PDB file of C-alpha atoms and ligand atoms in Angstrom:
ATOM      1  CA  UNK A   2     -27.457  20.283 -15.531  1.00 49.00           C
ATOM      2  CA  UNK A   3     -24.802  18.269 -13.749  1.00 63.00           C
ATOM      3  CA  UNK A   4     -22.540  20.057 -11.324  1.00 75.00           C
ATOM      4  CA  UNK A   5     -18.862  19.432 -12.058  1.00 92.00           C
ATOM      5  CA  UNK A   6     -16.209  20.266  -9.503  1.00 96.00           C
ATOM      6  CA  UNK A   7     -12.490  19.974 -10.126  1.00 98.00           C
ATOM      7  CA  UNK A   8      -9.663  19.703  -7.653  1.00 98.00           C
ATOM      8  CA  UNK A   9      -6.060  18.712  -7.174  1.00 98.00           C
ATOM      9  CA  UNK A  10      -3.320  18.299  -4.590  1.00 98.00           C
ATOM     10  CA  UNK A  11      -0.567  20.807  -3.900  1.00 98.00           C
ATOM     11  CA  UNK A  12       2.008  19.176  -6.207  1.00 98.00           C
ATOM     12  CA  UNK A  13      -0.570  18.700  -8.951  1.00 98.00           C
ATOM     13  CA  UNK A  14       0.055  14.968  -9.393  1.00 98.00           C
ATOM     14  CA  UNK A  15      -3.412  13.967  -8.214  1.00 98.00           C
ATOM     15  CA  UNK A  16      -6.331  15.586 -10.025  1.00 98.00           C
ATOM     16  CA  UNK A  17      -9.995  14.709  -9.793  1.00 98.00           C
ATOM     17  CA  UNK A  18     -13.470  15.585 -10.998  1.00 98.00           C
ATOM     18  CA  UNK A  19     -16.636  15.265  -8.957  1.00 98.00           C
ATOM     19  CA  UNK A  20     -20.091  15.236 -10.488  1.00 97.00           C
ATOM     20  CA  UNK A  21     -23.162  15.708  -8.357  1.00 94.00           C
ATOM     21  CA  UNK A  22     -24.271  17.766  -5.392  1.00 95.00           C
ATOM     22  CA  UNK A  23     -22.782  18.249  -1.967  1.00 97.00           C
ATOM     23  CA  UNK A  24     -25.310  17.933   0.810  1.00 97.00           C
ATOM     24  CA  UNK A  25     -23.387  19.048   3.856  1.00 98.00           C
ATOM     25  CA  UNK A  26     -20.383  21.181   4.721  1.00 98.00           C
ATOM     26  CA  UNK A  27     -18.923  21.066   8.217  1.00 98.00           C
ATOM     27  CA  UNK A  28     -15.939  22.540  10.025  1.00 98.00           C
ATOM     28  CA  UNK A  29     -14.908  19.868  12.533  1.00 98.00           C
ATOM     29  CA  UNK A  30     -12.802  20.822  15.543  1.00 98.00           C
ATOM     30  CA  UNK A  31     -12.335  17.300  16.958  1.00 98.00           C
ATOM     31  CA  UNK A  32      -8.845  16.170  17.960  1.00 97.00           C
ATOM     32  CA  UNK A  33      -8.524  13.818  14.990  1.00 97.00           C
ATOM     33  CA  UNK A  34      -9.462  16.484  12.468  1.00 98.00           C
ATOM     34  CA  UNK A  35      -7.003  18.905  14.088  1.00 98.00           C
ATOM     35  CA  UNK A  36      -4.180  16.360  13.774  1.00 97.00           C
ATOM     36  CA  UNK A  37      -5.281  15.325  10.285  1.00 95.00           C
ATOM     37  CA  UNK A  38      -5.395  18.908   8.988  1.00 96.00           C
ATOM     38  CA  UNK A  39      -2.630  20.373  11.155  1.00 96.00           C
ATOM     39  CA  UNK A  40      -5.008  23.253  11.757  1.00 97.00           C
ATOM     40  CA  UNK A  41      -7.870  24.474  13.929  1.00 97.00           C
ATOM     41  CA  UNK A  42     -10.432  22.334  12.126  1.00 98.00           C
ATOM     42  CA  UNK A  43     -11.148  20.313   9.042  1.00 98.00           C
ATOM     43  CA  UNK A  44     -13.424  21.772   6.353  1.00 98.00           C
ATOM     44  CA  UNK A  45     -15.176  18.872   4.667  1.00 98.00           C
ATOM     45  CA  UNK A  46     -17.904  18.581   2.061  1.00 98.00           C
ATOM     46  CA  UNK A  47     -20.126  15.508   2.141  1.00 97.00           C
ATOM     47  CA  UNK A  48     -22.193  13.814  -0.540  1.00 97.00           C
ATOM     48  CA  UNK A  49     -24.086  10.540  -0.560  1.00 97.00           C
ATOM     49  CA  UNK A  50     -24.724  10.718  -4.318  1.00 96.00           C
ATOM     50  CA  UNK A  51     -21.792  12.491  -6.012  1.00 96.00           C
ATOM     51  CA  UNK A  52     -19.328  10.472  -8.074  1.00 96.00           C
ATOM     52  CA  UNK A  53     -15.584  11.065  -8.173  1.00 97.00           C
ATOM     53  CA  UNK A  54     -13.326  10.431 -11.172  1.00 97.00           C
ATOM     54  CA  UNK A  55      -9.614  10.406 -10.568  1.00 98.00           C
ATOM     55  CA  UNK A  56      -8.179  12.165 -13.607  1.00 98.00           C
ATOM     56  CA  UNK A  57      -4.492  11.648 -12.800  1.00 98.00           C
ATOM     57  CA  UNK A  58      -2.131  10.489 -10.099  1.00 98.00           C
ATOM     58  CA  UNK A  59      -4.333   7.774  -8.641  1.00 97.00           C
ATOM     59  CA  UNK A  60      -1.183   5.788  -7.835  1.00 98.00           C
ATOM     60  CA  UNK A  61      -0.178   8.590  -5.453  1.00 98.00           C
ATOM     61  CA  UNK A  62      -3.247   8.228  -3.254  1.00 98.00           C
ATOM     62  CA  UNK A  63      -2.665   6.863   0.227  1.00 98.00           C
ATOM     63  CA  UNK A  64      -5.344   6.103   2.783  1.00 97.00           C
ATOM     64  CA  UNK A  65      -4.986   6.042   6.541  1.00 97.00           C
ATOM     65  CA  UNK A  66      -7.827   4.824   8.716  1.00 95.00           C
ATOM     66  CA  UNK A  67      -7.400   5.684  12.397  1.00 95.00           C
ATOM     67  CA  UNK A  68      -7.621   2.200  13.953  1.00 96.00           C
ATOM     68  CA  UNK A  69     -10.955   1.473  15.580  1.00 94.00           C
ATOM     69  CA  UNK A  70     -12.592   4.614  14.195  1.00 93.00           C
ATOM     70  CA  UNK A  71     -14.387   5.859  11.076  1.00 91.00           C
ATOM     71  CA  UNK A  72     -11.813   8.605  10.623  1.00 94.00           C
ATOM     72  CA  UNK A  73     -10.216   8.187   7.206  1.00 95.00           C
ATOM     73  CA  UNK A  74      -7.490  10.412   5.807  1.00 96.00           C
ATOM     74  CA  UNK A  75      -6.639  10.298   2.102  1.00 98.00           C
ATOM     75  CA  UNK A  76      -3.561  12.146   0.952  1.00 98.00           C
ATOM     76  CA  UNK A  77      -1.044  12.485  -1.868  1.00 98.00           C
ATOM     77  CA  UNK A  78       2.103  10.414  -1.253  1.00 98.00           C
ATOM     78  CA  UNK A  79       4.262  13.096  -2.909  1.00 98.00           C
ATOM     79  CA  UNK A  80       3.002  16.275  -1.227  1.00 98.00           C
ATOM     80  CA  UNK A  81       0.799  15.128   1.667  1.00 98.00           C
ATOM     81  CA  UNK A  82      -2.208  17.192   0.596  1.00 98.00           C
ATOM     82  CA  UNK A  83      -5.607  16.063   1.820  1.00 98.00           C
ATOM     83  CA  UNK A  84      -7.681  14.332  -0.861  1.00 98.00           C
ATOM     84  CA  UNK A  85     -11.274  13.160  -1.137  1.00 98.00           C
ATOM     85  CA  UNK A  86     -12.105   9.799   0.368  1.00 97.00           C
ATOM     86  CA  UNK A  87     -15.011   7.455   0.202  1.00 93.00           C
ATOM     87  CA  UNK A  88     -16.240   6.417   3.622  1.00 87.00           C
ATOM     88  CA  UNK A  89     -17.885   3.037   3.091  1.00 84.00           C
ATOM     89  CA  UNK A  90     -19.097   2.880   6.710  1.00 81.00           C
ATOM     90  CA  UNK A  91     -21.304   5.903   6.166  1.00 85.00           C
ATOM     91  CA  UNK A  92     -21.668   5.462   2.397  1.00 91.00           C
ATOM     92  CA  UNK A  93     -20.518   9.018   1.817  1.00 96.00           C
ATOM     93  CA  UNK A  94     -17.913  10.860  -0.226  1.00 97.00           C
ATOM     94  CA  UNK A  95     -15.876  13.211   1.978  1.00 97.00           C
ATOM     95  CA  UNK A  96     -14.120  16.054   0.160  1.00 98.00           C
ATOM     96  CA  UNK A  97     -11.673  18.415   1.881  1.00 98.00           C
ATOM     97  CA  UNK A  98     -12.898  21.830   0.768  1.00 98.00           C
ATOM     98  CA  UNK A  99      -9.328  23.083   0.343  1.00 98.00           C
ATOM     99  CA  UNK A 100      -8.638  20.421  -2.298  1.00 98.00           C
ATOM    100  CA  UNK A 101     -11.335  21.888  -4.539  1.00 98.00           C
ATOM    101  CA  UNK A 102     -10.458  24.455  -7.230  1.00 98.00           C
ATOM    102  CA  UNK A 103     -13.923  25.067  -8.636  1.00 96.00           C
ATOM    103  CA  UNK A 104     -16.473  27.402  -7.172  1.00 95.00           C
ATOM    104  CA  UNK A 105     -18.930  25.479  -5.026  1.00 95.00           C
ATOM    105  CA  UNK A 106     -22.523  26.425  -4.328  1.00 93.00           C
ATOM    106  CA  UNK A 107     -22.652  25.465  -0.662  1.00 96.00           C
ATOM    107  CA  UNK A 108     -21.448  27.314   2.448  1.00 98.00           C
ATOM    108  CA  UNK A 109     -20.235  25.788   5.723  1.00 98.00           C
ATOM    109  CA  UNK A 110     -23.292  25.087   7.848  1.00 98.00           C
ATOM    110  CA  UNK A 111     -21.752  24.560  11.283  1.00 98.00           C
ATOM    111  CA  UNK A 112     -18.702  24.221  13.470  1.00 98.00           C
ATOM    112  CA  UNK A 113     -18.945  20.695  14.866  1.00 98.00           C
ATOM    113  CA  UNK A 114     -17.253  18.996  17.825  1.00 98.00           C
ATOM    114  CA  UNK A 115     -16.770  22.589  18.900  1.00 97.00           C
ATOM    115  CA  UNK A 116     -16.191  21.733  22.554  1.00 98.00           C
ATOM    116  CA  UNK A 117     -13.063  19.817  21.438  1.00 98.00           C
ATOM    117  CA  UNK A 118     -11.500  22.909  19.853  1.00 98.00           C
ATOM    118  CA  UNK A 119      -7.932  23.967  20.628  1.00 98.00           C
ATOM    119  CA  UNK A 120      -7.558  26.278  23.609  1.00 97.00           C
ATOM    120  CA  UNK A 121      -6.329  29.040  21.264  1.00 97.00           C
ATOM    121  CA  UNK A 122      -9.349  28.643  19.023  1.00 97.00           C
ATOM    122  CA  UNK A 123     -11.627  31.306  20.462  1.00 95.00           C
ATOM    123  CA  UNK A 124     -12.824  34.635  19.070  1.00 92.00           C
ATOM    124  CA  UNK A 125     -10.568  34.204  16.045  1.00 93.00           C
ATOM    125  CA  UNK A 126     -12.943  36.369  14.000  1.00 92.00           C
ATOM    126  CA  UNK A 127     -11.741  39.351  16.050  1.00 96.00           C
ATOM    127  CA  UNK A 128      -8.139  39.044  14.767  1.00 96.00           C
ATOM    128  CA  UNK A 129      -6.632  41.534  12.355  1.00 96.00           C
ATOM    129  CA  UNK A 130      -7.312  40.656   8.699  1.00 96.00           C
ATOM    130  CA  UNK A 131      -4.108  41.233   6.748  1.00 97.00           C
ATOM    131  CA  UNK A 132      -3.996  41.080   2.954  1.00 96.00           C
ATOM    132  CA  UNK A 133      -0.866  39.127   2.121  1.00 96.00           C
ATOM    133  CA  UNK A 134       1.918  38.410   4.603  1.00 96.00           C
ATOM    134  CA  UNK A 135       2.571  40.323   7.849  1.00 94.00           C
ATOM    135  CA  UNK A 136       5.349  42.919   7.893  1.00 90.00           C
TER     136      UNK A 136
HETATM  137 ZN1  LIG H 230       0.512  15.902  -4.516  1.00 56.75          ZN
HETATM  138 ZN1  LIG H 231     -13.494  15.741  13.262  1.00 56.75          ZN
END
């Protein structure tokens, strides 16, 4: 039984299908991932065997490789949403977990590059959990 995962960008132009299994799921707090995501950390799924099919909007895909590094950012030219990328250096498909719409059967396994986290990124699990927007 092949696992099929679907995803799309925020504007909906780019849609994709991934068949196969994810092997790893990391939350990376490094400086590049913080810039790339605009947030505390990236949340990326990794697979060395899964295959991606771009269903629509392939012409919207842009790729930025941080010069001199293996850090690759794929995004939609219309809405800027993070998209899956194939990292040929490491021979691995990297999928931003937030781009995925299907339920996935893997949980994050670790915070990585944790010592590089933002100075405000500590004990965040102690914050109030508000359903919806704050008053
Ligand atoms: Zn888009
Ligand atoms: Zn990182």
